[in-house]
Short mmCIF file of C-alpha atoms in Angstrom, two decimals:
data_model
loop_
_atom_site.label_atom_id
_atom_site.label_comp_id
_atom_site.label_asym_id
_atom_site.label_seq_id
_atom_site.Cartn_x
_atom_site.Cartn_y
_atom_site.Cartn_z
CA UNK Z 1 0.00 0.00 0.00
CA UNK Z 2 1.02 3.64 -0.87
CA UNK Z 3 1.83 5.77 2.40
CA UNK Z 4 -0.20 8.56 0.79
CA UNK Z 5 -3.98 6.87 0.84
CA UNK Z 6 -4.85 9.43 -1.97
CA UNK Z 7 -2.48 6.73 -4.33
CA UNK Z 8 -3.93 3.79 -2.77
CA UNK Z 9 -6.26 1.22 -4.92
CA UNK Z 10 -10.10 1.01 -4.02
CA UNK Z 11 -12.29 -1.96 -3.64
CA UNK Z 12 -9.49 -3.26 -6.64
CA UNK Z 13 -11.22 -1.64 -9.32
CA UNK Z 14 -9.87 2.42 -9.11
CA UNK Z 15 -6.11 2.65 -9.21
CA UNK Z 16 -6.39 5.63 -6.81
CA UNK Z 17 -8.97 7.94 -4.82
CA UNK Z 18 -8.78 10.65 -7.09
CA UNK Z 19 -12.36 11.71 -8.98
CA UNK Z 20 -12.36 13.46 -11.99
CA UNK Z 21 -15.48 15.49 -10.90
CA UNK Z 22 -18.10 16.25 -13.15
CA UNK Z 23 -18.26 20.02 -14.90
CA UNK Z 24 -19.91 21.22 -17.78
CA UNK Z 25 -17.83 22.91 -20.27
CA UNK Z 26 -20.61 23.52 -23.03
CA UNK Z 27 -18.19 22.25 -25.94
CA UNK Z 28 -20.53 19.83 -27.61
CA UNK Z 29 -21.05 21.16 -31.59
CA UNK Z 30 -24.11 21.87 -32.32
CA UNK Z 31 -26.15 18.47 -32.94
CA UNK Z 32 -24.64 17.93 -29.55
CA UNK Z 33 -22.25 14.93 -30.19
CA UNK Z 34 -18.75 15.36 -28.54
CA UNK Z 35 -15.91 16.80 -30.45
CA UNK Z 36 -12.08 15.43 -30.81
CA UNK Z 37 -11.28 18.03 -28.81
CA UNK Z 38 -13.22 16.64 -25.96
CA UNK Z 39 -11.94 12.64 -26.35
CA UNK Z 40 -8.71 13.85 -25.60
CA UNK Z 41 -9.43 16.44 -22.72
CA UNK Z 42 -10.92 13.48 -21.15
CA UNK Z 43 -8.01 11.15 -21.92
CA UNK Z 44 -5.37 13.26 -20.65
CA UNK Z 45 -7.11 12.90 -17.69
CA UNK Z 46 -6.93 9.13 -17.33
CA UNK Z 47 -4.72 8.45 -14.46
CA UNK Z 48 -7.37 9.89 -11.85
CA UNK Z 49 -8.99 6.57 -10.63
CA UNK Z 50 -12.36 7.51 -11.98
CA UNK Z 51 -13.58 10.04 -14.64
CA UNK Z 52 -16.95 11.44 -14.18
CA UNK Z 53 -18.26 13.44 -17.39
CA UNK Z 54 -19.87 16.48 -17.11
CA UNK Z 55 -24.11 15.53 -17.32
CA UNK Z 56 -25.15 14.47 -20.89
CA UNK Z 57 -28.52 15.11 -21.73
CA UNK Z 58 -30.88 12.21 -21.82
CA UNK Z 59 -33.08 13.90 -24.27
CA UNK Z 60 -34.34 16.81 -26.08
CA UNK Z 61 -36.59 18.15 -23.29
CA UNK Z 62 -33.35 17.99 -21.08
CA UNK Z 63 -31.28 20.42 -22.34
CA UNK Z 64 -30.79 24.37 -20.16
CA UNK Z 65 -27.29 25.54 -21.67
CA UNK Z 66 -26.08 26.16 -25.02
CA UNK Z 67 -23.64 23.01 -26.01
CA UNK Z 68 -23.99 20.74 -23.01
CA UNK Z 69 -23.35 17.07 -24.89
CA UNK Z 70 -25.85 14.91 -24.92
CA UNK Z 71 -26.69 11.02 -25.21
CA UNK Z 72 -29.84 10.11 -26.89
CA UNK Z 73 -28.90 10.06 -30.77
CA UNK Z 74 -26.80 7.27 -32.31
CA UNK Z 75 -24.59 10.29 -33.72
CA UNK Z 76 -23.99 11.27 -30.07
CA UNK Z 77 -23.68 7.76 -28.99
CA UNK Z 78 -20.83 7.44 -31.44
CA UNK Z 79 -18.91 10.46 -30.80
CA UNK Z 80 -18.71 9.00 -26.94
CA UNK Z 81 -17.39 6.02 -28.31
CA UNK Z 82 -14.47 8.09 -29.20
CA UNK Z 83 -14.23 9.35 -25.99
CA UNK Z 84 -14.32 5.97 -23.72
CA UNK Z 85 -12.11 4.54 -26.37
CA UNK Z 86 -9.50 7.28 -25.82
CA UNK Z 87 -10.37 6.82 -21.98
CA UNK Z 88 -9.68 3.04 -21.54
CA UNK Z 89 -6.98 3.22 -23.88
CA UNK Z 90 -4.66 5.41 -21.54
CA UNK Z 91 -5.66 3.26 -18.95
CA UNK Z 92 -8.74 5.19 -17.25
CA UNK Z 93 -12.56 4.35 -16.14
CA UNK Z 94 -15.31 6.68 -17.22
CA UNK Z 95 -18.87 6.83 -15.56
CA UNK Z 96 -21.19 9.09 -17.62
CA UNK Z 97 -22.77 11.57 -15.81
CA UNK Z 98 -26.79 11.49 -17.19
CA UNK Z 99 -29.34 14.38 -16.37
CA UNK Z 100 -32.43 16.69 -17.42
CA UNK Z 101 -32.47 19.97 -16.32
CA UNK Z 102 -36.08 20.41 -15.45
CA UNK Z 103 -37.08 24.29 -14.62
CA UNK Z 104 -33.58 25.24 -14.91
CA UNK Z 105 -34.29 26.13 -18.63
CA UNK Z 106 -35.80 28.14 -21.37
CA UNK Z 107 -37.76 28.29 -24.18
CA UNK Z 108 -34.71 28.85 -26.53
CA UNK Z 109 -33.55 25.31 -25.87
CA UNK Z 110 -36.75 23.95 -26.01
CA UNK Z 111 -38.31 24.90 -29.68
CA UNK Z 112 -41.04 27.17 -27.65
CA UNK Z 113 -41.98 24.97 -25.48
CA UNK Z 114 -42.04 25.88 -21.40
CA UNK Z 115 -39.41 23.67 -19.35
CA UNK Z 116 -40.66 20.65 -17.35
CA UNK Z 117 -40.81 20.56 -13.80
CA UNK Z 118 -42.85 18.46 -10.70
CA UNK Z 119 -44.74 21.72 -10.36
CA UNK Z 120 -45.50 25.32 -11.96
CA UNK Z 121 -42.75 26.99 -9.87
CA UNK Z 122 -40.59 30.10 -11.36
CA UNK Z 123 -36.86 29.94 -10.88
CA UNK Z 124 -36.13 33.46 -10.42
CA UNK Z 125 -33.04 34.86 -12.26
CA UNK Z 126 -31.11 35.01 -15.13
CA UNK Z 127 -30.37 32.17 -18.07
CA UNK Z 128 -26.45 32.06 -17.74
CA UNK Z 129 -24.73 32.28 -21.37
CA UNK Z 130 -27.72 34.80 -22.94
CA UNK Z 131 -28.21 38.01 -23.06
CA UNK Z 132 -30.15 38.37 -19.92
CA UNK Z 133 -32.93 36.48 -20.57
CA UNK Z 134 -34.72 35.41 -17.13
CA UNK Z 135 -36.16 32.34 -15.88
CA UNK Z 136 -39.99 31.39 -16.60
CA UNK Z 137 -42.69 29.71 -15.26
CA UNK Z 138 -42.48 26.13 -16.11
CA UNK Z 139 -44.89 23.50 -17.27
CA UNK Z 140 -45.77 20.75 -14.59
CA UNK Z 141 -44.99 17.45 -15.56
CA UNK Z 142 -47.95 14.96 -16.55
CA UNK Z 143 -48.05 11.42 -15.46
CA UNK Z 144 -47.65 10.12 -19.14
CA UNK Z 145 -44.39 12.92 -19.10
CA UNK Z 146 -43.14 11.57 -16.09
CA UNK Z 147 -43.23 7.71 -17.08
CA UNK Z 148 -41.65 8.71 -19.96
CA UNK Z 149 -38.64 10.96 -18.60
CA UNK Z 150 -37.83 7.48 -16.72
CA UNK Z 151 -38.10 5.86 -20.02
CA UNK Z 152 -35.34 8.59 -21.04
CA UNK Z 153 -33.20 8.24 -18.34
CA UNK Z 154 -33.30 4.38 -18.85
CA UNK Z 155 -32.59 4.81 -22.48
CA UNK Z 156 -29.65 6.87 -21.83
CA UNK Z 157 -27.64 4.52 -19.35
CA UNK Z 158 -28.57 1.90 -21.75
CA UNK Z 159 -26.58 4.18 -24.67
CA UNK Z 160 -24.23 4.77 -22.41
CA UNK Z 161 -23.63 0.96 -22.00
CA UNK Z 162 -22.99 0.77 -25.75
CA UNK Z 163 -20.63 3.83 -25.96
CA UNK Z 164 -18.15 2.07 -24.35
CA UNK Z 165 -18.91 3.52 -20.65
CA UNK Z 166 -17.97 1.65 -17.47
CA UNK Z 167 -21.30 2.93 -15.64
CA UNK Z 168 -23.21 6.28 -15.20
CA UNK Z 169 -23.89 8.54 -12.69
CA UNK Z 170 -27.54 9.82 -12.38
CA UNK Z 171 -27.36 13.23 -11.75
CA UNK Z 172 -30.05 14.08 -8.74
CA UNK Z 173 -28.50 17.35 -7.61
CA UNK Z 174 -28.20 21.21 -7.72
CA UNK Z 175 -31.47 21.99 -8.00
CA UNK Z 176 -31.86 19.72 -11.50
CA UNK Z 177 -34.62 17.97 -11.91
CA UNK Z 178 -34.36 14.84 -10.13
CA UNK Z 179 -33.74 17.11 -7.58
CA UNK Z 180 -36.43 19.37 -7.69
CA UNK Z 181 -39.06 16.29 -6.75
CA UNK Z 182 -36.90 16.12 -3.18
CA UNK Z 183 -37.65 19.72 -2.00
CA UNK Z 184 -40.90 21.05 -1.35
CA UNK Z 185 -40.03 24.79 -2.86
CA UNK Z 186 -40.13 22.85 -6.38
CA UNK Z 187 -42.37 19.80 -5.55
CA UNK Z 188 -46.02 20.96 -4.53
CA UNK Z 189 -48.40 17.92 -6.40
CA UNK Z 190 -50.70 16.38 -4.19
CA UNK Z 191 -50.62 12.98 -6.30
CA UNK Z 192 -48.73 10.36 -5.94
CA UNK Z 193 -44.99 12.10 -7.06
CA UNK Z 194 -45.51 14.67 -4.12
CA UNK Z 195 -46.85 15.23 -0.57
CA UNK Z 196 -44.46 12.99 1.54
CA UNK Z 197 -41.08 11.86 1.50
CA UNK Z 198 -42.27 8.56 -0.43
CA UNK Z 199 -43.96 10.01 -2.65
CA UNK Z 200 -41.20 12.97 -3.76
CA UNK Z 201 -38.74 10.50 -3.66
CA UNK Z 202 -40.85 8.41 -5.93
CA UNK Z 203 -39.25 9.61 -9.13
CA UNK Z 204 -35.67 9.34 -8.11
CA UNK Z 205 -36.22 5.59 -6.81
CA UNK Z 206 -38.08 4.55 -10.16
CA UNK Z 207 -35.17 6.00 -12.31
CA UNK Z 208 -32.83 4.29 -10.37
CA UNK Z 209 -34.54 1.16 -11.10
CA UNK Z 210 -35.23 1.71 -14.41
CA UNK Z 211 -31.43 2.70 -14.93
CA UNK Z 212 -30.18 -0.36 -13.66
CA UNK Z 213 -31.96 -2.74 -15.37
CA UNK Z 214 -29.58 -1.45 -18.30
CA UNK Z 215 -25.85 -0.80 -16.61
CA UNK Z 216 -24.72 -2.66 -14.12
CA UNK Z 217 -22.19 0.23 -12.60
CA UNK Z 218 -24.98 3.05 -11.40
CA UNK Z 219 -23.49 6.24 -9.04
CA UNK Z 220 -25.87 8.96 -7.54
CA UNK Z 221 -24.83 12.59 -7.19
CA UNK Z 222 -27.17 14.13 -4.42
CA UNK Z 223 -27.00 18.04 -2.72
CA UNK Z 224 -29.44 16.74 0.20
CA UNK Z 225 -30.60 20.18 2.27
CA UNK Z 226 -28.41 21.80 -0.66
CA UNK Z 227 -29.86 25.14 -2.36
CA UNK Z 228 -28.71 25.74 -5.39
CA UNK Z 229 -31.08 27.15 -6.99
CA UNK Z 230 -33.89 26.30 -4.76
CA UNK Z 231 -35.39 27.91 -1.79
CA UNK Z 232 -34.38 26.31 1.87
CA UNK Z 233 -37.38 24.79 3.41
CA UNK Z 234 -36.64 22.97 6.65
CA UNK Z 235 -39.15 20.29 5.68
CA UNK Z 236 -36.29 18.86 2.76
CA UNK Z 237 -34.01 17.49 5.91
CA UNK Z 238 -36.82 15.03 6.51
CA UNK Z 239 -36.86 13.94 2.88
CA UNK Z 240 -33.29 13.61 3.12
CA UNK Z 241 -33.16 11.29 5.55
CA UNK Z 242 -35.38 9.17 3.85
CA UNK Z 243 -33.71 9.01 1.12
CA UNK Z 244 -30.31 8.32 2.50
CA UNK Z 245 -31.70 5.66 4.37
CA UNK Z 246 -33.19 3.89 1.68
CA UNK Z 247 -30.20 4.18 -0.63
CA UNK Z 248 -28.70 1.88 1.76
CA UNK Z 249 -31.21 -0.89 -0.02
CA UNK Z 250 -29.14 -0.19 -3.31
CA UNK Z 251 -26.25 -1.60 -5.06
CA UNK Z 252 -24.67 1.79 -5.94
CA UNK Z 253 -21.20 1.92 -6.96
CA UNK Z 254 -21.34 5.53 -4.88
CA UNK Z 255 -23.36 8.93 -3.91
CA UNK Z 256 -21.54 11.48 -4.30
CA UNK Z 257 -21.68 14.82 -2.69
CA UNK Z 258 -22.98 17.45 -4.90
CA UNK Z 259 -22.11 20.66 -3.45
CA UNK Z 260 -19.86 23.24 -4.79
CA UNK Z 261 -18.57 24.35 -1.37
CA UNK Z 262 -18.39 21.30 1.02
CA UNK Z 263 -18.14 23.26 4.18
CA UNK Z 264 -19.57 23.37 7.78
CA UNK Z 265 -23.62 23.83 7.89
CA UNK Z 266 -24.52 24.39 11.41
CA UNK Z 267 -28.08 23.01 10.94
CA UNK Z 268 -26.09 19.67 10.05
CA UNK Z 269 -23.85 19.63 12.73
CA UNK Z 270 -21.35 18.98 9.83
CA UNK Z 271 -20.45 19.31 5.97
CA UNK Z 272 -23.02 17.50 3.54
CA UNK Z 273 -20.28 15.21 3.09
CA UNK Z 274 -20.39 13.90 6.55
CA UNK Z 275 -24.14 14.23 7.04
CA UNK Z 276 -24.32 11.64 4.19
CA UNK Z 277 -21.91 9.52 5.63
CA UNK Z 278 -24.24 9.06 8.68
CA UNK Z 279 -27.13 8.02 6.89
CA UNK Z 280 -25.53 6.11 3.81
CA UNK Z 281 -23.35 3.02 3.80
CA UNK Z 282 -21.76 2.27 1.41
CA UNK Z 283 -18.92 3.97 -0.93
CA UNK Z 284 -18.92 8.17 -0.59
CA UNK Z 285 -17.32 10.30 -3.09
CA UNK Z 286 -16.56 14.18 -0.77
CA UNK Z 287 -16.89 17.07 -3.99
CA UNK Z 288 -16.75 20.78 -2.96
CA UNK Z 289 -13.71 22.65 -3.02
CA UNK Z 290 -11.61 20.08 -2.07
CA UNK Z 291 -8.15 19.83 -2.15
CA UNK Z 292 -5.39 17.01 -1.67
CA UNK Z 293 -4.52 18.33 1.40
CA UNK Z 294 -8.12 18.28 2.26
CA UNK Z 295 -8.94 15.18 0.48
CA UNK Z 296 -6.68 13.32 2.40
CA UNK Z 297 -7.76 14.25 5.19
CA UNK Z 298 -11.38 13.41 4.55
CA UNK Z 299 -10.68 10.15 3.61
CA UNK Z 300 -8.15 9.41 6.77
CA UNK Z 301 -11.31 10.76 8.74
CA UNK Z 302 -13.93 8.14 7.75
CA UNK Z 303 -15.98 11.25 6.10
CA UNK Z 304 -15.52 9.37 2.42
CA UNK Z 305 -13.85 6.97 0.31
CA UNK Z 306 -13.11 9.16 -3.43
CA UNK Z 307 -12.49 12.71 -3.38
CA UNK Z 308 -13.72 14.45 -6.84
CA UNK Z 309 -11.17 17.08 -7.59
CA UNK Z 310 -13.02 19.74 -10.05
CA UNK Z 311 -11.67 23.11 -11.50
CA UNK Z 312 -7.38 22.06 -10.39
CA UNK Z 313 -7.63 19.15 -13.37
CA UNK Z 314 -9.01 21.59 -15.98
CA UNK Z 315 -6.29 23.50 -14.93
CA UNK Z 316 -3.57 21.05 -14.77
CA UNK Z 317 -4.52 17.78 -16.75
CA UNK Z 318 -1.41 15.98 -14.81
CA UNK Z 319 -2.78 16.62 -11.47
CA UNK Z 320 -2.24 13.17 -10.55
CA UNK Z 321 1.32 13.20 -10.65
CA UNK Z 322 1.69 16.37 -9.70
CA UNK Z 323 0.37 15.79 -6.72
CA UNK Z 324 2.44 12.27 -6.33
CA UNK Z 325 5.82 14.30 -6.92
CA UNK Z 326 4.30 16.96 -4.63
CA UNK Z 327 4.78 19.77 -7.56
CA UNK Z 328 3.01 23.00 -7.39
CA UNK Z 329 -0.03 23.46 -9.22
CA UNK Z 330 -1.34 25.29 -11.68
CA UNK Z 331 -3.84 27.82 -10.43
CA UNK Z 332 -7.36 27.77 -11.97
CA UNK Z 333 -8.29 31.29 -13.95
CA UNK Z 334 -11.53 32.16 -15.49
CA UNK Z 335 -9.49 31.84 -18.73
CA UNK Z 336 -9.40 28.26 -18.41
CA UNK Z 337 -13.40 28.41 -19.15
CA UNK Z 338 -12.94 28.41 -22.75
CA UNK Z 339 -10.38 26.17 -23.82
CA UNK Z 340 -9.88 22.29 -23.42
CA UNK Z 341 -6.26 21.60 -22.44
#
């Protein structure tokens, strides 16, 4: 065993407990297929133990950014070929990351059409990447849309499996809309996908079903009590819990913390990291600003078992072994936004 447990194997399958986290850097062309450009951003990036793509769209009702790659066309099902092959070939594992936006979208994505969402809730601000447009109210979701958004999400891991992918990641965080269902700002039905924790964790459960009958590998990213783009309501803690708890019934390869700033919440008595820990266990992947230093640390604790590193590997695609020869970093810039190095 490596002295430094960052370098150490896991459960024999990830070389080390470095996570390529997942982040969205709207470079898809413009049918939405993944570019050359992209295959080898990702490759270069191979000697983390586990790649996690930014979210690919699991259809065209998903989509709430300009470019964001998606996964429900054979032409887009080929281009990821190119990326796993590129992947596996420099020695890496790949999960792909698979989401739908819900409310956090507009009409200009959608050919007209309102976004979905559990309920007719406003997100209040503005698109990112227009020219100010602002958030509308969406269209709630119909049974018949909701059975088939699981269809979707099913169909996706299920392209995913033929890309070439070692597993996927459902994406049920930051205020998306998996997520939306688990808070009661977004979630107001009275029927049977709202009301109670059951019943608002209905959708997520069924999708996670649905996703692995067709990939054996399946991840969850959650922000439980998170607020990105949702309102706090102290009632979500209680849905939470449930869902936490009942996670524990799953085969997951992981849940991983979604949470751009992993730090102390005093109504957890903890980071979201460790509040999941209590409730959840099996594998934990801590995402949020971390760094080695802090990974480490983490993972010596007991708080979690991966540590997704996000904006240091766009910055420096050989963070691995910079961090293994204990080299100094790159710093992240805003430049970095718009290039893939």
């Amino acid at each position: 065993m490596n002295q430094d447990i960052l370098f150490n194997q896991y459960n024999l399958t990830l070389k080390n407990r470095i996570v390529m986290a997942p982040m969205n850097r709207s470079m898809a062309d413009d049918e939405l297929v993944p570019t050359d450009a992209m295959a080898a951003y990702y490759a270069r990036r191979a000697d983390t133990g586990l790649i996690i793509t930014e979210s690919l769209m699991i259809s065209p009702s998903a989509q709430g950014y300009p470019n964001t790659p998606a996964i429900f066309t054979p032409d887009q099902v080929e281009g990821w070929k190119k990326v796993t092959r590129k992947v596996h070939d420099n020695g890496g594992r790949i999960f792909a990351q698979i989401w739908h936006t819900g409310r956090v979208s507009h009409p200009i994505y959608l050919n007209g059409e309102k976004p979905l969402a559990p309920s007719a809730v406003a997100l209040h601000g503005r698109v990112p990447r227009t020219d100010g447009l602002r958030y509308g109210v969406p269209r709630e979701m119909t049974e018949v849309e909701i059975r088939q958004t699981i269809r979707d999400f099913a169909q996706a891991a299920a392209n995913a499996r033929t890309a070439g992918f070692d597993g996927v990641e459902v994406h049920a965080a930051n205020g998306y809309l998996l997520d939306q269902f688990l808070h009661w700002d977004t979630n107001r039905r009275t029927d049977a996908w709202g009301g109670n924790e059951e019943n608002m964790a209905r959708m997520l459960f069924e999708v996670l079903d649905a996703v692995k009958e067709e990939i054996g590998q399946v991840g969850l990213r959650l922000s439980p009590v998170g607020y990105l783009n949702l309102e706090h309501d102290d009632r979500d803690k209680c849905v939470s819990d449930y869902v936490l708890q009942r996670l524990n019934q799953y085969d997951l390869t992981h849940v991983h913390t979604g949470m751009f700033d992993d730090s102390y919440q005093e109504h957890l008595s903890g980071t979201v990291t460790q509040y999941i820990r209590r409730h959840y266990n099996g594998t934990v992947i801590a995402c949020g600003g971390y760094s080695a230093d802090s990974g480490r640390t983490a993972i010596t604790s007991g708080d979690a078992d991966l540590i997704a590193i996000g904006r240091p590997l766009i910055a420096n695609p050989d963070y691995v072994a910079k961090v293994r020869a204990q080299q100094e970093l790159t710093s992240y810039t805003e430049e970095h936004l718009n290039e893939l190095i």
